[in-house]
Coordinates of C-alpha atoms in Angstrom, one line a residue:
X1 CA 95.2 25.1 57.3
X2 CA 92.0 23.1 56.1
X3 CA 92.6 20.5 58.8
X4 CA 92.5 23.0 61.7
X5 CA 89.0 24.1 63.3
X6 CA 87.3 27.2 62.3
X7 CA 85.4 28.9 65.3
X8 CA 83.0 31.3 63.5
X9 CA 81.3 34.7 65.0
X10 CA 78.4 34.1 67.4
X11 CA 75.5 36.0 66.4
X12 CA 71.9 35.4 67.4
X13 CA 72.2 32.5 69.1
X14 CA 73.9 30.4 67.0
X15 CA 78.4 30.3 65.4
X16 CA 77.2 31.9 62.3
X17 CA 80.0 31.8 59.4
X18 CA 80.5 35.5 58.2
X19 CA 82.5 35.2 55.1
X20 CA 84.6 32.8 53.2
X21 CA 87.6 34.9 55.1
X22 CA 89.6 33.5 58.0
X23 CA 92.4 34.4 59.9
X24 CA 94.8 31.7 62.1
X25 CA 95.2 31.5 65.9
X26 CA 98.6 31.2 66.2
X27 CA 99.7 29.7 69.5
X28 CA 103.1 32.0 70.4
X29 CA 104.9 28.8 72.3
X30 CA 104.8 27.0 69.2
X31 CA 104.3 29.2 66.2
X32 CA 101.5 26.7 65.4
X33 CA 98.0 27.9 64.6
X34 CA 95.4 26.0 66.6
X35 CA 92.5 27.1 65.3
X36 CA 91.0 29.8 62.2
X37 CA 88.3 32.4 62.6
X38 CA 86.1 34.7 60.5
X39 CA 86.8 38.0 58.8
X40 CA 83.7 39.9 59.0
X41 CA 83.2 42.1 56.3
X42 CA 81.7 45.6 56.7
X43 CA 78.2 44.5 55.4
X44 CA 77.8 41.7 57.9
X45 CA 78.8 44.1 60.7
X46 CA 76.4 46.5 59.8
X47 CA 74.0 43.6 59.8
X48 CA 74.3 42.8 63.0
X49 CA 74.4 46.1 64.5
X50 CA 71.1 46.5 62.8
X51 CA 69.9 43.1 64.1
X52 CA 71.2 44.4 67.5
X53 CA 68.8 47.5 67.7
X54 CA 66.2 45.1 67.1
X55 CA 66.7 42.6 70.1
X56 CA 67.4 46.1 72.0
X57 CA 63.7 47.6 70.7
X58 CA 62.5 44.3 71.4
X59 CA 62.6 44.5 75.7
X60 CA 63.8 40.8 76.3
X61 CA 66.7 42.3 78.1
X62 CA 66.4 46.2 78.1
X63 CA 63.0 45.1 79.8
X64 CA 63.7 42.9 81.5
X65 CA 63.6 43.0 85.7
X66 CA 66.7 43.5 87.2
X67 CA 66.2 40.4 89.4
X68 CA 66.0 38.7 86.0
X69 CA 69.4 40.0 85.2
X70 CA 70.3 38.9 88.2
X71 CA 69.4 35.5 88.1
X72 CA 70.8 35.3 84.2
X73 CA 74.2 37.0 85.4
X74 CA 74.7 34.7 88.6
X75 CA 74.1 31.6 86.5
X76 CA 76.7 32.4 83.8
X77 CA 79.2 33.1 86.8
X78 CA 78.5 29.7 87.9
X79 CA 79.1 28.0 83.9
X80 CA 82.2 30.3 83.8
X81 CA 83.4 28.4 87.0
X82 CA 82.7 24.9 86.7
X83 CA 84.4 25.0 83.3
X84 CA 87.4 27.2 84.2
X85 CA 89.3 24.3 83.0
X86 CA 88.2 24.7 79.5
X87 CA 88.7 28.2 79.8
X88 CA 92.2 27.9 81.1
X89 CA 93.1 25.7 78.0
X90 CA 92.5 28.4 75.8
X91 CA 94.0 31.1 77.1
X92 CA 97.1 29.1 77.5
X93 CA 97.0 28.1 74.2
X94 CA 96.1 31.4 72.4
X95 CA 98.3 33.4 74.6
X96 CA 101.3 31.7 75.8
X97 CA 101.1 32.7 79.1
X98 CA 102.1 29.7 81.6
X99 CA 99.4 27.8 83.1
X100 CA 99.8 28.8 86.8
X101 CA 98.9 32.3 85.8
X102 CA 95.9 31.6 83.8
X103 CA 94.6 29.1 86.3
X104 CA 94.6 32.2 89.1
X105 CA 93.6 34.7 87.1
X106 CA 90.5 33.4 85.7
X107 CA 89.7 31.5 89.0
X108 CA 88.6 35.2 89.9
X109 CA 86.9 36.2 86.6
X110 CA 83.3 34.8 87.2
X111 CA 83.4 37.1 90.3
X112 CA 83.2 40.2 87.8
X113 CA 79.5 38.8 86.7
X114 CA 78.7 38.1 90.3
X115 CA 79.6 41.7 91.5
X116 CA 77.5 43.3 88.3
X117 CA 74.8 41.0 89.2
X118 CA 74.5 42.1 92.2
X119 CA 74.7 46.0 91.6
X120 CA 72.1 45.3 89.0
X121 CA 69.6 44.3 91.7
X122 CA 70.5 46.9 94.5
X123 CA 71.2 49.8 92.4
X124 CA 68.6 52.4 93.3
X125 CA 67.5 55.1 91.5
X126 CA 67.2 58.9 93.2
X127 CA 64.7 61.8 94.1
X128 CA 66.1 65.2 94.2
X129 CA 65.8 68.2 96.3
X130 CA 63.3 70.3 94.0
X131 CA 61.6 73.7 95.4
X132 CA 57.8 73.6 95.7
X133 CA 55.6 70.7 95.7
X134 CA 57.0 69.0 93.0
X135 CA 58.8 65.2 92.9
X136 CA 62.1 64.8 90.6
X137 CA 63.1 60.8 89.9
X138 CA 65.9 59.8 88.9
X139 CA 65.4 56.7 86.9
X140 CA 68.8 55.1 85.0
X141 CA 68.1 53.4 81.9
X142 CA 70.1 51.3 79.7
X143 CA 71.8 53.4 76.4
X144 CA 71.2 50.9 73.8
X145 CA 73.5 49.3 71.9
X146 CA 77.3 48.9 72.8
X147 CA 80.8 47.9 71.1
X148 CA 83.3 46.4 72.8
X149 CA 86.7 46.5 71.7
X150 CA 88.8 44.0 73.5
X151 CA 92.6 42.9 73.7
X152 CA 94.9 39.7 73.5
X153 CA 96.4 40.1 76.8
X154 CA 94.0 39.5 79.0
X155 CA 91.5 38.1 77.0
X156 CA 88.7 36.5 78.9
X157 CA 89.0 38.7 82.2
X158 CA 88.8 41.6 80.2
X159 CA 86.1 40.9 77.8
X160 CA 84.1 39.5 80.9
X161 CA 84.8 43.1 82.8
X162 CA 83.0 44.9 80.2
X163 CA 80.6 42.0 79.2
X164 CA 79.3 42.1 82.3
X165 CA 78.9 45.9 83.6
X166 CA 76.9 46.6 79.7
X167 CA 75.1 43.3 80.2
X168 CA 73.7 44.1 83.9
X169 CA 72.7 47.8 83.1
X170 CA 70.2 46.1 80.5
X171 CA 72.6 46.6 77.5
X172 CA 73.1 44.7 73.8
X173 CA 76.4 44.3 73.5
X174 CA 78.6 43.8 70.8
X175 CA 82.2 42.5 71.5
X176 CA 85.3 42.4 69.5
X177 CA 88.0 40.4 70.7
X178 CA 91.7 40.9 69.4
X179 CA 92.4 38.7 66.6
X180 CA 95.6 37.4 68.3
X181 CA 93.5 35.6 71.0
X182 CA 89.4 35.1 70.6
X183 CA 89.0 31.8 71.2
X184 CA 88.3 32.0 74.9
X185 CA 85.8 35.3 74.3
X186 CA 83.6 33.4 71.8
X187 CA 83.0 30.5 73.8
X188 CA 81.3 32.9 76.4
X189 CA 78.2 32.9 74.2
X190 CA 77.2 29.5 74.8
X191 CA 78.0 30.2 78.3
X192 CA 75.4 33.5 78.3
X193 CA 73.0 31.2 76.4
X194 CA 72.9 28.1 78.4
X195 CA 73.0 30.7 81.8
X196 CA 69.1 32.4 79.9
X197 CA 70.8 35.3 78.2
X198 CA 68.1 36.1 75.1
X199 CA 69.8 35.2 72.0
X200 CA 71.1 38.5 70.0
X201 CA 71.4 39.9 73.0
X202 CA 75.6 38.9 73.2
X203 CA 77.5 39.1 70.0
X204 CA 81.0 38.0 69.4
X205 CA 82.6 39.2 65.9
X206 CA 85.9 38.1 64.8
X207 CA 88.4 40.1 62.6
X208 CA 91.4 42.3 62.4
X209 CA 90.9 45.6 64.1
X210 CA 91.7 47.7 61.4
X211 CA 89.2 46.3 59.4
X212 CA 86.8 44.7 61.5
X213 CA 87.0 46.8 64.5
X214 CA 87.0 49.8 62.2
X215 CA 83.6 49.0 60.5
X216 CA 81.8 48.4 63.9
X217 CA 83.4 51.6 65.6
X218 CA 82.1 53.7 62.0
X219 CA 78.6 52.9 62.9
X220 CA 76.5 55.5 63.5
X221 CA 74.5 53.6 65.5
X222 CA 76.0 52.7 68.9
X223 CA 75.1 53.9 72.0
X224 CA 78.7 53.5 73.4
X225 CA 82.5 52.3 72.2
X226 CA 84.5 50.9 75.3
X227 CA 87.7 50.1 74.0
X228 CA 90.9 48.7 75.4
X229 CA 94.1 49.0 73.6
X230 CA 96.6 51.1 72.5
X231 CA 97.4 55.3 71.9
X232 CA 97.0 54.8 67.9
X233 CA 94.3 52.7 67.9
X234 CA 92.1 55.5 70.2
X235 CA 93.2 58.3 68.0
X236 CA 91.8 56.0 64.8
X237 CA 88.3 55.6 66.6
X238 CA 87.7 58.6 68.7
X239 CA 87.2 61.3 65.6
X240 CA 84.7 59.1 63.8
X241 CA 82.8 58.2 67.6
X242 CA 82.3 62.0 68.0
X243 CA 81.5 62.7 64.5
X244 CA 78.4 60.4 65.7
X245 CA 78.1 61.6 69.1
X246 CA 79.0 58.4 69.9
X247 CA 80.8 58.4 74.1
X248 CA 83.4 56.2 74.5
X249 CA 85.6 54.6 77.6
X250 CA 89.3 54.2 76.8
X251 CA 91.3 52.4 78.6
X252 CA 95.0 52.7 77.0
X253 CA 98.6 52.1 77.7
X254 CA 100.6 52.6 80.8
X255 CA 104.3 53.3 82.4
X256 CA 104.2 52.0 85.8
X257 CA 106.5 53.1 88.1
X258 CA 107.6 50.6 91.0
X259 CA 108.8 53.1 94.1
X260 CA 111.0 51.4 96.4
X261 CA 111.9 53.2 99.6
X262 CA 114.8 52.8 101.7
X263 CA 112.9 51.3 104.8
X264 CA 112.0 48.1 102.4
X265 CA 115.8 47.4 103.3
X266 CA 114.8 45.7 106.2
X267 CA 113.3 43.2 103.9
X268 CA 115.2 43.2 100.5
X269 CA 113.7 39.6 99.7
X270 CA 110.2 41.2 99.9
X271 CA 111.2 44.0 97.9
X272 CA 112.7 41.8 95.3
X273 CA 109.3 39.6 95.3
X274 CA 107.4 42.9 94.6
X275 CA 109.4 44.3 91.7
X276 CA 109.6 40.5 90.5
X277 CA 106.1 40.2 90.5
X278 CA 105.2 43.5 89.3
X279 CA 107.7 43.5 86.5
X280 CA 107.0 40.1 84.8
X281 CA 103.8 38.7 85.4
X282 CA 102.1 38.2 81.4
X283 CA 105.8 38.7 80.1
X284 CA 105.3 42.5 80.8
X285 CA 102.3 42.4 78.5
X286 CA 100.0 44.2 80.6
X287 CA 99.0 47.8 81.0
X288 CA 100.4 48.3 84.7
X289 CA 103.2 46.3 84.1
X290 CA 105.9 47.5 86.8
X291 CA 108.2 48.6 83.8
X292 CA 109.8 51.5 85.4
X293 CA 111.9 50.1 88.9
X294 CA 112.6 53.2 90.4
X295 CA 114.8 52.5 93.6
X296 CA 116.3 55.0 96.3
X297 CA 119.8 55.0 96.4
X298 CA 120.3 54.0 100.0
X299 CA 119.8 50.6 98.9
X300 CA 119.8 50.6 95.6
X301 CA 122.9 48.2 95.5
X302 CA 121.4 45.8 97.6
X303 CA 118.1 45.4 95.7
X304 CA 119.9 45.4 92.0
X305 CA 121.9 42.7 93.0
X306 CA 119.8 40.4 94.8
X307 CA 117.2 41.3 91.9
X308 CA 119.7 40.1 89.0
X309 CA 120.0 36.7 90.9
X310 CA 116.4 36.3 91.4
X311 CA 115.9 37.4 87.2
X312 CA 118.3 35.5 86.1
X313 CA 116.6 31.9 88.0
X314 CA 113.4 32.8 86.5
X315 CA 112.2 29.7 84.6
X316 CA 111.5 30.4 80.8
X317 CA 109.5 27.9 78.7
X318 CA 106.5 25.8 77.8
X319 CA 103.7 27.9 79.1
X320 CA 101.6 24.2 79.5
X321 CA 104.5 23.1 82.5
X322 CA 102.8 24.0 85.9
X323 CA 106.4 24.7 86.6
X324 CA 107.0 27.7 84.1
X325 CA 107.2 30.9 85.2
X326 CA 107.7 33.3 81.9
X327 CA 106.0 32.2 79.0
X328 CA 105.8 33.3 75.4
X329 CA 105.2 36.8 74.2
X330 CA 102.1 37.2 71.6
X331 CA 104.0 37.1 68.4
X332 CA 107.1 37.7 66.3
X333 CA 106.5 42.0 66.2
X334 CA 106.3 41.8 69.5
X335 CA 109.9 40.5 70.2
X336 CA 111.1 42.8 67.3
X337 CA 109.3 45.5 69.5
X338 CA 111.5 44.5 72.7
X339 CA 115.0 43.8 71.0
X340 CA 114.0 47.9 69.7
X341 CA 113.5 49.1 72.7
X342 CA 116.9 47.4 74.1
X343 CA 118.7 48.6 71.2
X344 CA 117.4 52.2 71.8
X345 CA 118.0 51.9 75.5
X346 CA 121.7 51.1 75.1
X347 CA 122.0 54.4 72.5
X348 CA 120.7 56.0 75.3
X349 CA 123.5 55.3 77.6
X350 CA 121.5 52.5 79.5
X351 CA 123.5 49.3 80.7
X352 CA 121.9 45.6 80.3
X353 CA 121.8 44.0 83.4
X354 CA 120.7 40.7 82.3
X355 CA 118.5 39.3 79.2
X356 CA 118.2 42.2 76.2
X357 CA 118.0 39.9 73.7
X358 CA 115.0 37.0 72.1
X359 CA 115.4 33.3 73.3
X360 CA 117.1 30.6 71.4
X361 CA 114.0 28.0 72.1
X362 CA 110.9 28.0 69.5
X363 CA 108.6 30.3 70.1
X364 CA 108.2 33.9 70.5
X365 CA 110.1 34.2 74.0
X366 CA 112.3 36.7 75.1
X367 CA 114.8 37.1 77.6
X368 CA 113.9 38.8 81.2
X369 CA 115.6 41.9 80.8
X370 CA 116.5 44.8 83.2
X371 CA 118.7 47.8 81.5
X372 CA 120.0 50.5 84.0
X373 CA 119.0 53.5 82.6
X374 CA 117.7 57.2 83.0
X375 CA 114.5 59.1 83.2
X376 CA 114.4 60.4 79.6
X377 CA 114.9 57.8 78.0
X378 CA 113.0 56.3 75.6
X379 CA 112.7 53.1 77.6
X380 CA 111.9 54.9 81.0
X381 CA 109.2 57.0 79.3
X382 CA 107.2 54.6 76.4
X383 CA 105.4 51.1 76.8
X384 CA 107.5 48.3 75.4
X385 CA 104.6 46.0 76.5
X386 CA 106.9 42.9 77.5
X387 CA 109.5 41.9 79.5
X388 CA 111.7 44.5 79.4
X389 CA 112.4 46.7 82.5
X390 CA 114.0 50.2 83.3
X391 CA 115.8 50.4 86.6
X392 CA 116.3 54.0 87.7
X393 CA 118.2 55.0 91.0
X394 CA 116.6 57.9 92.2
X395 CA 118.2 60.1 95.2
X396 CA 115.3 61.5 97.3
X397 CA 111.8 61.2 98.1
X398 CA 110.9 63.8 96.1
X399 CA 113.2 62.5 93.0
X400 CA 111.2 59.2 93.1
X401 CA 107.3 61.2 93.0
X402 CA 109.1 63.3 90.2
X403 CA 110.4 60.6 88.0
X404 CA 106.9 58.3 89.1
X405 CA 105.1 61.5 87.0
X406 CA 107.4 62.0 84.5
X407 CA 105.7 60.4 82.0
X408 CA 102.7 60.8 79.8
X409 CA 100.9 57.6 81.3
X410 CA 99.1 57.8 84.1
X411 CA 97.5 54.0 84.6
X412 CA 98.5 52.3 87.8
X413 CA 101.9 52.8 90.4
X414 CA 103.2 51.3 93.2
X415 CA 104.9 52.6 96.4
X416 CA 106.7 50.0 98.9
X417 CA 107.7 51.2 101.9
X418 CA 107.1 50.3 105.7
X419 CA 106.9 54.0 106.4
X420 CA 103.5 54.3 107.0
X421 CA 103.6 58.1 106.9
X422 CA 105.8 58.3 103.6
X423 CA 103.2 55.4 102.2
X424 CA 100.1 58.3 102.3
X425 CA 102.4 60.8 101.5
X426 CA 104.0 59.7 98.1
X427 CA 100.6 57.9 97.0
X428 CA 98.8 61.3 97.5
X429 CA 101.5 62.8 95.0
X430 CA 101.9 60.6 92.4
X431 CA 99.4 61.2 89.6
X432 CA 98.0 57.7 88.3
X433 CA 94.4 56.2 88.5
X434 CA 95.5 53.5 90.3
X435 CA 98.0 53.7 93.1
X436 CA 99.2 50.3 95.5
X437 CA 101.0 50.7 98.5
X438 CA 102.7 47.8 99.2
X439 CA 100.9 45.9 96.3
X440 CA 100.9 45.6 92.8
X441 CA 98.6 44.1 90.1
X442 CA 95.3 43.7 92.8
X443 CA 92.3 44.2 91.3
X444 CA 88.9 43.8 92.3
X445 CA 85.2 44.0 90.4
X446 CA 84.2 46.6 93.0
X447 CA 87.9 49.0 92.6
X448 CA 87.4 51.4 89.7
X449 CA 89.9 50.7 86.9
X450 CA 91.1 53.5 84.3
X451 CA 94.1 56.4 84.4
X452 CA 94.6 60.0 83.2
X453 CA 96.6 61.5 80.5
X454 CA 97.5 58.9 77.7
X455 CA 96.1 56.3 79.6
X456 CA 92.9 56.9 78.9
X457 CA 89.5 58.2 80.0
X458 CA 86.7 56.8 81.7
X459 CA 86.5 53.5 83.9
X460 CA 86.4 49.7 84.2
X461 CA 85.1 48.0 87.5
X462 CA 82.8 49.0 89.9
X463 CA 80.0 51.7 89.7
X464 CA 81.6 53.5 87.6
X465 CA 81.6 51.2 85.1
X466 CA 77.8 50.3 85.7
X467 CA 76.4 53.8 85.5
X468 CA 78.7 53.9 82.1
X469 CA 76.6 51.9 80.3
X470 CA 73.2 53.9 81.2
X471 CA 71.3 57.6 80.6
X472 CA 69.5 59.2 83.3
X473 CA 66.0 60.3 83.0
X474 CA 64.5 63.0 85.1
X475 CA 61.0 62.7 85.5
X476 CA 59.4 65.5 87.0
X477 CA 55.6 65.4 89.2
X478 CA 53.8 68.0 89.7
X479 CA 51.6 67.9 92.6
X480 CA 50.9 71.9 93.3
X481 CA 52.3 74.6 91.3
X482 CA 49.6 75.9 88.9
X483 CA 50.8 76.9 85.5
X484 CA 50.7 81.1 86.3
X485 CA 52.7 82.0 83.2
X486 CA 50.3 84.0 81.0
X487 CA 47.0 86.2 81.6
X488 CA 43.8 84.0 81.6
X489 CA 41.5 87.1 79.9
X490 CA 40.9 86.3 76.4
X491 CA 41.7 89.6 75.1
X492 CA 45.0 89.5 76.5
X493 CA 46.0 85.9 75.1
X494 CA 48.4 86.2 71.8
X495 CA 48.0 83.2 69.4
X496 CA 50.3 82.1 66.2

């Protein structure tokens, strides 16, 4: 491992080593490690967070006009893009996912800085109805100092999300990628630097969460924790962030139900698409993943058949082949995690369709799988987080909305249908923060991002996320009332 480059933390400015500690980047298409980074110890974190507060106190960004943001924000979109290349390398590389993913999904990523950039400059400020002759401002500030707890998955889109919303509102920032995948987050601090960010203002620590991730979320001295990640690791954080009043946005897991109505039978190869799409995009490995395939009976046949043929021609391999369509999965416990979930599935009565079992080629690939099942089990109502998918034949409108809502996610859904009626109808009911009709996986900067229930609280995206990352303060002008509180003769004044 001495031969392979080490990428240490970015901190002030500069790749600062934090310890003799590293971990490997393993690359899950080859079970290679490409690269090693630090393993910052609970002292160094502390350091920085202290060293944070300072470039906070010190104005260069907290200060700073918002057309200066602005100007900062736009230019590190404009980096971002002119070396997507790079960029697209990485994640490839650290992730396994296939190249003609990356390459469109992080084509849109500088457009999450653009869009923050732009609310930084037009976002106004507010005067309040307030009775007598008195003016009430409303003036948003930024909070301070922010952790950022980011994932493997989608590692550069999502770290950029967050980056940018804390960045634009006048923030420090602090981010954490997942050790799986950080080699694409910490190049973005050359990136802020080169586009005028102050130095310190942007740091990028490396380690395991449960050791590095845990010492940064123990600090008493955040302003705010946005983390995105799983059920167990929220429930590890969240008691120690109130302890020190410490908010936090959590964006979690998910169980997303694809509802496919009988009128899509007039198109079964678009219905197909959608569920194709939906269900295998990232290997599964995302939080909306379509996982649950919930079809109505009247063409239920139809679909699962045409949909086995269209599975099965998937092409599985080397995520750098333009031509690859399913790529790795992140590691080995993750396709111990999927062969569980088949195994459980079939002692739950559920029939493989196709897949439901790793691939013979190196690497941590597994199989495109769908498993008829039913709506309590374990597959149909927990995350596998990879490619393996529940199909449900449900026997009524109403069976599909109650099935969509029978679990305790509540992230994102889809309802496809050409009924334009039913399409209003069923989205109303179904209980999830993000519902498509006739869509799946769109995003947008400006198109708040978070669910209810066990998916989390709080949002990603849009203003939302903006006014996240600030405090209000009410400043209140008097221009009238004279203080008429207390008598003005002397004998009648009380004192100590």
């Amino acid at each position: 491992m001495t031969d392979l480059p080490h990428v240490a933390n970015w901190v002030d400015g500069a790749y600062t080593r934090a310890s003799p500690a590293s971990i490997a980047v393993v690359n899950p298409a080859t079970e290679l490690p490409v690269a090693t980074i630090d393993a910052t110890p609970r002292d160094v974190v502390d350091a920085i967070v202290t060293r944070s507060q300072q470039q906070f106190a010190s104005g260069a960004w907290s200060h700073a006009e918002a057309s200066d943001r602005f100007a900062v924000l736009v230019k590190a979109a404009a980096l971002l893009r002119s070396n997507l290349a790079e960029f697209v390398e990485l994640e490839v590389r650290q992730t396994g996912r296939p190249v003609r993913e990356m390459q469109t999904q992080l084509a849109r990523v500088p457009e999450w800085l653009e869009y923050f950039a732009g609310l930084a400059r037009v976002h106004e400020g507010a005067v309040t109805p307030f009775k007598g002759p008195v003016v009430n401002t409303l003036t948003r500030l930024p909070i301070g100092v922010v952790a950022q707890i980011t994932p493997w998955n989608h590692p550069l889109l999502i770290a950029t999300k967050k980056i940018g919303a804390a960045l634009a509102a006048g923030n420090t920032v602090i981010v954490k990628p997942s050790e799986l995948a950080p080699l694409s987050v910490l190049k973005l601090g050359e990136l802020f630097q080169t586009a005028g960010l102050p130095d310190g203002t942007l740091q990028i620590i490396c380690g395991y969460g449960r050791d590095t991730g845990k010492f940064l979320c123990e600090n008493a001295h955040l302003a705010r924790i946005d983390l995105t990640g799983g059920l167990a690791t929220y429930r590890a954080i969240a008691p120690v962030a109130a302890y020190n009043m410490i908010p936090m946005t959590a964006e979690l897991g998910g169980k997303a139900p694809v509802c496919i109505f009988p009128s899509m039978g007039s198109d079964m190869e678009q219905a197909v698409k959608a569920a194709l799409f939906a269900s295998f995009i990232a290997s599964g490995q995302t939080c909306v993943t379509g996982s649950r395939l919930l079809v109505h009976a009247d063409i239920y046949d139809e679909f699962v058949a045409l949909l086995l043929l269209r599975t099965k021609a998937l092409r599985v391999g080397d995520p750098t082949d333009p031509e690859t369509q399913i790529g790795a999965v992140i590691n080995q416990a993750s396709v111990e995690r999927c062969s569980a979930f088949v195994s459980r599935a079939v002692e739950d009565g559920g029939k493989i369709l196709c897949g439901g079992k790793p691939s013979e080629r190196k690497g941590f690939f597994f199989e495109p799988t769908l498993i008829e099942t039913h709506s309590k089990s374990d597959l149909s109502c927990n995350e596998v987080f990879g490619p393996v998918i529940a199909i449900l034949k449900c026997t009524s409108e109403e069976d599909i909305i109650a099935v969509a809502n029978g679990t305790d996610f509540a992230l994102g859904a889809s309802v496809w249908t050409r009924d334009f009626t039913q399409a209003h109808r069923v989205a109303e009911k179904i209980d999830a923060g993000v519902v498509w009709v006739n869509g799946h996986h769109l995003n947008d900067p400006s198109s708040p991002w978070g669910g209810f229930r066990q998916s989390g609280i709080g949002k990603e995206n849009g203003r939302e996320a903006y006014e996240s990352y600030t405090k209000v303060k009410s400043t209140v002008l008097n221009y009238g009332v004279s203080p008429a509180w207390f008598d003005d003769k002397a004998e009648n004044a009380r004192y100590g």
